[in-house]
Tab-separated table of C-alpha atoms in Angstrom:
chain	number	residue	atom	x	y	z
A	18	MET	CA	-19.753	-5.546	-4.377
A	19	VAL	CA	-19.143	-1.986	-2.893
A	20	GLU	CA	-21.143	0.986	-3.836
A	21	LEU	CA	-19.517	4.292	-3.217
A	22	PRO	CA	-20.641	7.945	-3.457
A	23	GLU	CA	-20.661	9.283	-7.235
A	24	GLY	CA	-17.242	11.129	-8.011
A	25	LEU	CA	-15.306	9.384	-5.090
A	26	MET	CA	-13.141	7.293	-7.302
A	27	GLN	CA	-12.207	10.358	-9.575
A	28	ALA	CA	-11.590	12.612	-6.670
A	29	MET	CA	-9.284	9.967	-5.091
A	30	ARG	CA	-7.442	9.692	-8.478
A	31	GLU	CA	-7.026	13.419	-8.599
A	32	ALA	CA	-5.695	13.673	-4.944
A	33	ALA	CA	-3.194	10.695	-5.469
A	34	ARG	CA	-1.853	12.570	-8.601
A	35	GLU	CA	-1.523	15.886	-6.998
A	36	ALA	CA	0.218	14.441	-3.824
A	37	GLY	CA	2.717	12.327	-5.835
A	38	ASP	CA	3.532	15.059	-8.192
A	39	ASN	CA	4.117	17.551	-5.443
A	40	ALA	CA	6.313	15.082	-3.612
A	41	LEU	CA	8.385	14.447	-6.681
A	42	ARG	CA	8.907	18.043	-7.561
A	43	LEU	CA	10.113	18.589	-3.751
A	44	ARG	CA	12.813	16.188	-3.984
A	45	GLU	CA	13.791	17.056	-7.631
A	46	GLU	CA	13.889	21.012	-6.683
A	47	GLY	CA	16.097	19.983	-3.473
A	48	VAL	CA	13.737	21.534	-1.144
A	49	GLU	CA	12.733	18.134	0.274
A	50	SER	CA	13.522	17.497	4.082
A	51	THR	CA	13.417	14.309	6.259
A	52	GLU	CA	13.498	13.579	9.918
A	53	SER	CA	12.970	10.441	11.844
A	54	LYS	CA	9.940	9.545	13.963
A	55	SER	CA	9.664	7.801	17.194
A	56	ASP	CA	9.503	4.395	15.436
A	57	LYS	CA	12.479	5.233	13.694
A	58	SER	CA	10.633	5.567	10.251
A	59	LEU	CA	11.124	8.602	8.092
A	60	VAL	CA	8.696	11.379	7.465
A	61	SER	CA	9.277	13.979	4.831
A	62	ARG	CA	7.714	17.031	3.717
A	63	GLY	CA	6.261	15.317	0.951
A	64	ASP	CA	4.558	13.035	3.478
A	65	THR	CA	2.921	15.944	5.378
A	66	GLU	CA	2.098	18.205	2.367
A	67	GLY	CA	0.833	15.065	0.561
A	68	GLU	CA	-1.520	14.150	3.414
A	69	ALA	CA	-2.950	17.710	3.637
A	70	ILE	CA	-3.537	17.464	-0.150
A	71	ILE	CA	-5.425	14.337	0.101
A	72	ARG	CA	-7.524	15.574	3.175
A	73	ARG	CA	-8.500	18.620	0.999
A	74	HIS	CA	-9.574	16.531	-1.775
A	75	LEU	CA	-11.641	13.914	0.380
A	76	ALA	CA	-13.197	16.396	2.918
A	77	PRO	CA	-16.641	17.010	1.148
A	78	PHE	CA	-16.849	12.869	1.327
A	79	MET	CA	-16.067	13.230	5.101
A	80	GLU	CA	-18.584	16.066	5.632
A	81	GLN	CA	-21.439	14.711	3.536
A	82	HIS	CA	-21.059	10.938	3.369
A	83	GLY	CA	-19.464	10.440	7.062
A	84	PHE	CA	-16.534	8.959	5.739
A	85	GLY	CA	-13.729	8.672	8.666
A	86	PHE	CA	-9.941	9.068	8.058
A	87	LEU	CA	-6.887	7.561	9.150
A	88	GLY	CA	-3.710	8.926	7.927
A	89	GLU	CA	-0.049	7.893	9.006
A	90	GLU	CA	0.793	11.499	9.533
A	91	THR	CA	-2.288	13.111	11.035
A	92	GLY	CA	-4.030	10.159	12.913
A	93	ARG	CA	-7.454	9.236	12.853
A	94	THR	CA	-10.760	11.375	12.384
A	95	GLU	CA	-13.839	9.433	13.219
A	96	GLY	CA	-16.706	8.919	10.827
A	97	THR	CA	-20.317	7.779	10.957
A	98	SER	CA	-20.649	5.375	7.949
A	99	GLY	CA	-18.467	2.604	8.543
A	100	PHE	CA	-16.295	3.771	5.894
A	101	ASP	CA	-12.732	5.043	6.376
A	102	PHE	CA	-10.232	6.664	4.116
A	103	VAL	CA	-6.929	5.053	4.928
A	104	VAL	CA	-4.117	6.997	3.705
A	105	ASP	CA	-0.146	6.750	3.365
A	106	PRO	CA	0.945	9.661	1.517
A	107	ILE	CA	4.315	8.094	0.658
A	108	ASP	CA	4.511	4.428	1.021
A	109	GLY	CA	8.319	3.778	0.879
A	110	THR	CA	9.492	7.164	2.297
A	111	THR	CA	13.166	5.735	2.805
A	112	ASN	CA	13.110	4.737	-0.968
A	113	TYR	CA	11.555	8.155	-1.941
A	114	ALA	CA	14.464	9.927	-0.060
A	115	ALA	CA	17.165	7.733	-1.368
A	116	GLY	CA	15.898	8.510	-4.909
A	117	ASP	CA	14.654	4.801	-5.452
A	118	PRO	CA	11.369	4.860	-7.695
A	119	ASN	CA	9.775	2.384	-5.547
A	120	TRP	CA	7.288	4.583	-3.651
A	121	LEU	CA	3.936	5.545	-4.118
A	122	VAL	CA	0.863	7.451	-2.780
A	123	SER	CA	-1.800	5.023	-1.214
A	124	ILE	CA	-5.437	6.006	-0.762
A	125	GLY	CA	-7.585	3.237	0.666
A	126	ILE	CA	-11.093	2.891	1.776
A	127	THR	CA	-12.019	0.252	4.250
A	128	TYR	CA	-15.410	-0.977	5.403
A	129	ARG	CA	-15.648	-1.869	8.968
A	130	GLY	CA	-12.020	-2.520	8.622
A	131	GLU	CA	-11.942	-4.471	5.599
A	132	PRO	CA	-10.185	-2.832	2.606
A	133	VAL	CA	-12.521	-2.640	-0.283
A	134	ALA	CA	-11.333	0.123	-2.631
A	135	GLY	CA	-8.026	1.906	-3.295
A	136	VAL	CA	-5.942	4.290	-5.473
A	137	THR	CA	-1.994	4.095	-5.745
A	138	TYR	CA	0.082	6.366	-7.804
A	139	GLN	CA	3.875	6.094	-8.781
A	140	PRO	CA	4.685	9.215	-10.123
A	141	GLU	CA	8.193	8.448	-11.142
A	142	VAL	CA	6.877	5.841	-13.491
A	143	ASP	CA	3.503	7.316	-14.199
A	144	LYS	CA	1.471	4.347	-13.003
A	145	LEU	CA	-2.088	4.886	-11.425
A	146	CYS	CA	-3.830	1.901	-10.242
A	147	TYR	CA	-7.216	1.779	-8.805
A	148	ALA	CA	-9.994	-0.750	-7.916
A	149	ALA	CA	-13.174	-0.974	-5.960
A	150	ASP	CA	-14.627	-4.548	-4.814
A	151	GLY	CA	-16.726	-5.923	-7.570
A	152	HIS	CA	-15.893	-3.436	-10.054
A	153	GLY	CA	-12.446	-4.683	-11.343
A	154	ALA	CA	-8.711	-3.306	-11.147
A	155	PHE	CA	-7.399	-0.660	-13.745
A	156	LEU	CA	-4.152	0.807	-14.583
A	157	GLU	CA	-3.866	4.381	-15.909
A	158	ARG	CA	-0.650	5.100	-17.799
A	159	GLY	CA	0.406	7.384	-20.555
A	160	GLY	CA	-2.904	8.687	-21.249
A	161	LYS	CA	-4.114	5.146	-21.709
A	162	THR	CA	-6.371	2.744	-19.240
A	163	LYS	CA	-6.443	-0.936	-19.202
A	164	GLN	CA	-7.999	-3.528	-16.939
A	165	LEU	CA	-5.812	-5.684	-14.685
A	166	ARG	CA	-6.488	-9.329	-14.520
A	167	ILE	CA	-4.132	-12.271	-13.660
A	168	SER	CA	-4.790	-15.258	-15.707
A	169	GLU	CA	-3.236	-18.590	-16.900
A	170	GLU	CA	-1.872	-16.412	-19.858
A	171	THR	CA	0.015	-14.031	-17.535
A	172	PRO	CA	3.873	-14.471	-17.532
A	173	ARG	CA	4.626	-16.160	-14.317
A	174	THR	CA	7.734	-14.654	-12.793
A	175	HIS	CA	7.949	-17.152	-10.045
A	176	ILE	CA	9.304	-14.082	-8.025
A	177	LEU	CA	8.502	-13.958	-4.117
A	178	ASP	CA	8.709	-10.516	-2.689
A	179	LEU	CA	9.762	-10.320	1.047
A	180	LEU	CA	9.370	-7.187	3.303
A	181	PHE	CA	11.121	-7.413	6.488
A	182	ALA	CA	10.200	-4.372	8.515
A	183	ARG	CA	12.016	-2.896	11.423
A	184	HIS	CA	10.419	-2.362	14.932
A	185	PRO	CA	11.378	0.510	17.498
A	186	SER	CA	11.430	-2.110	20.143
A	187	PHE	CA	14.400	-4.302	20.621
A	188	GLU	CA	12.670	-7.299	22.040
A	189	ASN	CA	9.890	-7.350	19.201
A	190	GLN	CA	12.606	-6.732	16.554
A	191	ARG	CA	14.373	-9.918	17.866
A	192	ALA	CA	11.053	-11.795	17.612
A	193	ILE	CA	10.360	-10.800	14.294
A	194	ASN	CA	14.070	-11.693	13.324
A	195	SER	CA	13.377	-15.133	14.857
A	196	ARG	CA	10.261	-15.784	12.783
A	197	TRP	CA	11.814	-14.731	9.515
A	198	PHE	CA	14.971	-17.054	9.976
A	199	GLU	CA	12.521	-19.825	10.807
A	200	MET	CA	10.908	-19.259	7.315
A	201	VAL	CA	13.690	-18.739	5.133
A	202	PRO	CA	14.919	-22.437	4.863
A	203	GLU	CA	11.411	-23.423	3.767
A	204	LEU	CA	10.999	-20.741	1.268
A	205	THR	CA	14.411	-20.946	-0.464
A	206	HIS	CA	13.625	-24.931	-0.839
A	207	ASN	CA	10.399	-24.258	-2.487
A	208	GLU	CA	10.686	-25.363	-6.036
A	209	GLN	CA	7.726	-22.923	-7.127
A	210	ILE	CA	9.849	-19.879	-6.045
A	211	GLY	CA	12.374	-18.831	-8.661
A	212	ARG	CA	13.785	-15.445	-7.310
A	213	PHE	CA	13.601	-13.424	-4.078
A	214	ARG	CA	13.224	-9.538	-4.351
A	215	THR	CA	12.098	-6.999	-1.858
A	216	ALA	CA	10.740	-3.550	-3.004
A	217	GLY	CA	10.992	-1.747	0.159
A	218	CYS	CA	7.342	-1.345	0.800
A	219	PRO	CA	4.421	-3.778	0.496
A	220	SER	CA	2.187	-1.791	-1.827
A	221	VAL	CA	4.595	-1.524	-4.861
A	222	PRO	CA	4.895	-5.449	-5.026
A	223	LEU	CA	0.937	-5.744	-4.738
A	224	CYS	CA	0.350	-3.573	-7.622
A	225	MET	CA	3.068	-5.407	-9.709
A	226	MET	CA	1.433	-8.619	-8.720
A	227	ALA	CA	-1.908	-7.408	-10.208
A	228	GLU	CA	0.309	-6.963	-13.566
A	229	GLY	CA	1.711	-10.457	-13.169
A	230	GLY	CA	5.073	-9.071	-11.949
A	231	ARG	CA	4.980	-11.167	-8.807
A	232	GLN	CA	3.753	-14.654	-7.797
A	233	ALA	CA	3.874	-14.216	-3.888
A	234	ILE	CA	4.484	-11.507	-1.216
A	235	ILE	CA	5.137	-11.974	2.524
A	236	ALA	CA	5.269	-8.715	4.549
A	237	LYS	CA	5.291	-8.296	8.435
A	238	PRO	CA	4.761	-6.360	10.292
A	239	VAL	CA	2.854	-3.666	8.171
A	240	LYS	CA	0.328	-1.214	8.932
A	241	LEU	CA	-3.065	-1.119	7.330
A	242	TRP	CA	-2.483	2.211	5.712
A	243	ASP	CA	0.601	0.443	4.094
A	244	VAL	CA	-1.630	-1.792	2.090
A	245	ALA	CA	-5.236	-0.601	2.320
A	246	ALA	CA	-5.262	0.875	-1.289
A	247	ALA	CA	-3.094	-1.942	-2.920
A	248	ILE	CA	-4.985	-4.913	-1.431
A	249	PRO	CA	-8.125	-4.355	-3.369
A	250	ILE	CA	-6.121	-3.716	-6.489
A	251	ALA	CA	-4.483	-6.830	-6.234
A	252	ARG	CA	-7.421	-8.892	-5.116
A	253	GLU	CA	-9.567	-7.522	-8.138
A	254	ALA	CA	-7.010	-8.780	-10.395
A	255	GLY	CA	-7.244	-12.093	-9.099
A	256	ALA	CA	-4.842	-12.372	-6.261
A	257	LYS	CA	-5.437	-14.348	-2.898
A	258	ILE	CA	-4.670	-12.022	0.292
A	259	SER	CA	-4.625	-12.774	3.772
A	260	LEU	CA	-4.208	-9.986	6.312
A	261	GLU	CA	-4.109	-10.884	10.113
A	262	ARG	CA	-2.981	-9.292	13.368
A	263	GLU	CA	0.570	-10.270	14.375
A	264	THR	CA	-1.228	-11.816	17.245
A	265	GLY	CA	-3.880	-13.644	15.326
A	266	GLY	CA	-7.287	-12.458	14.256
A	267	ASN	CA	-8.658	-9.873	12.053
A	268	PRO	CA	-6.948	-6.430	11.518
A	269	ALA	CA	-7.853	-3.111	13.567
A	270	LEU	CA	-6.954	0.146	11.965
A	271	ASP	CA	-3.811	0.568	14.132
A	272	ASP	CA	-2.453	-3.165	14.500
A	273	GLU	CA	0.695	-4.516	13.432
A	274	LEU	CA	-0.202	-6.951	10.448
A	275	THR	CA	1.119	-9.933	8.572
A	276	MET	CA	0.174	-9.913	5.019
A	277	VAL	CA	0.631	-12.911	2.715
A	278	ALA	CA	-0.480	-12.827	-1.147
A	279	ALA	CA	-0.329	-15.047	-3.876
A	280	THR	CA	-1.505	-15.231	-7.547
A	281	LYS	CA	-2.851	-18.741	-6.992
């Protein structure tokens, strides 16, 4: 069980809502803009403004409690406590730019590299999920809050979500392609899997898993900021999750990772 400073989870929820609502407003008002980063992924005004909003909300906890900060857009600020905020202001920027609702704000907390708490917010569908290890997972929507818990009574969708991410290196992309093609025949012949889906970002299906909407997820390669918030949510709801370096071993903050999650 993780114990966090008083008021921290509330500050994270407020930060996620403000960042997400700002990103949605920018796009709907037609003032959003996107450009490509060196790894060929997109960055938008919603990303950069969102990360600034989140930093502002969380700054008191960095200053007073020694939390570090790792943001996809602004990089790393070292802390002293072993705790780090790990932030992706828009997980699923390509979806966001295309008008696809499968994107969210992701604010995670890690302790010595292990995800222990998180908040995600999908503004287009008004879904805010949050969890901390040992304290349960919850969904806020429409002014109501309910606890998320996968059980035998949870409807089984038998859906496997696959995330196949691009790599800026051609040789690394060939290696990723090869691993995927080796996996597909085994997966398609598995009688426990009914359907395949891809949300285009790993955190959305993790939150869906916490609600009973996914049975399994395979995502590779991902960064810790992609999943640091959603992993505690799915895990506290009852999911089993493995997160490892692409080269094996325990994940570090800037590693490329393989994530596998299942409801049982």
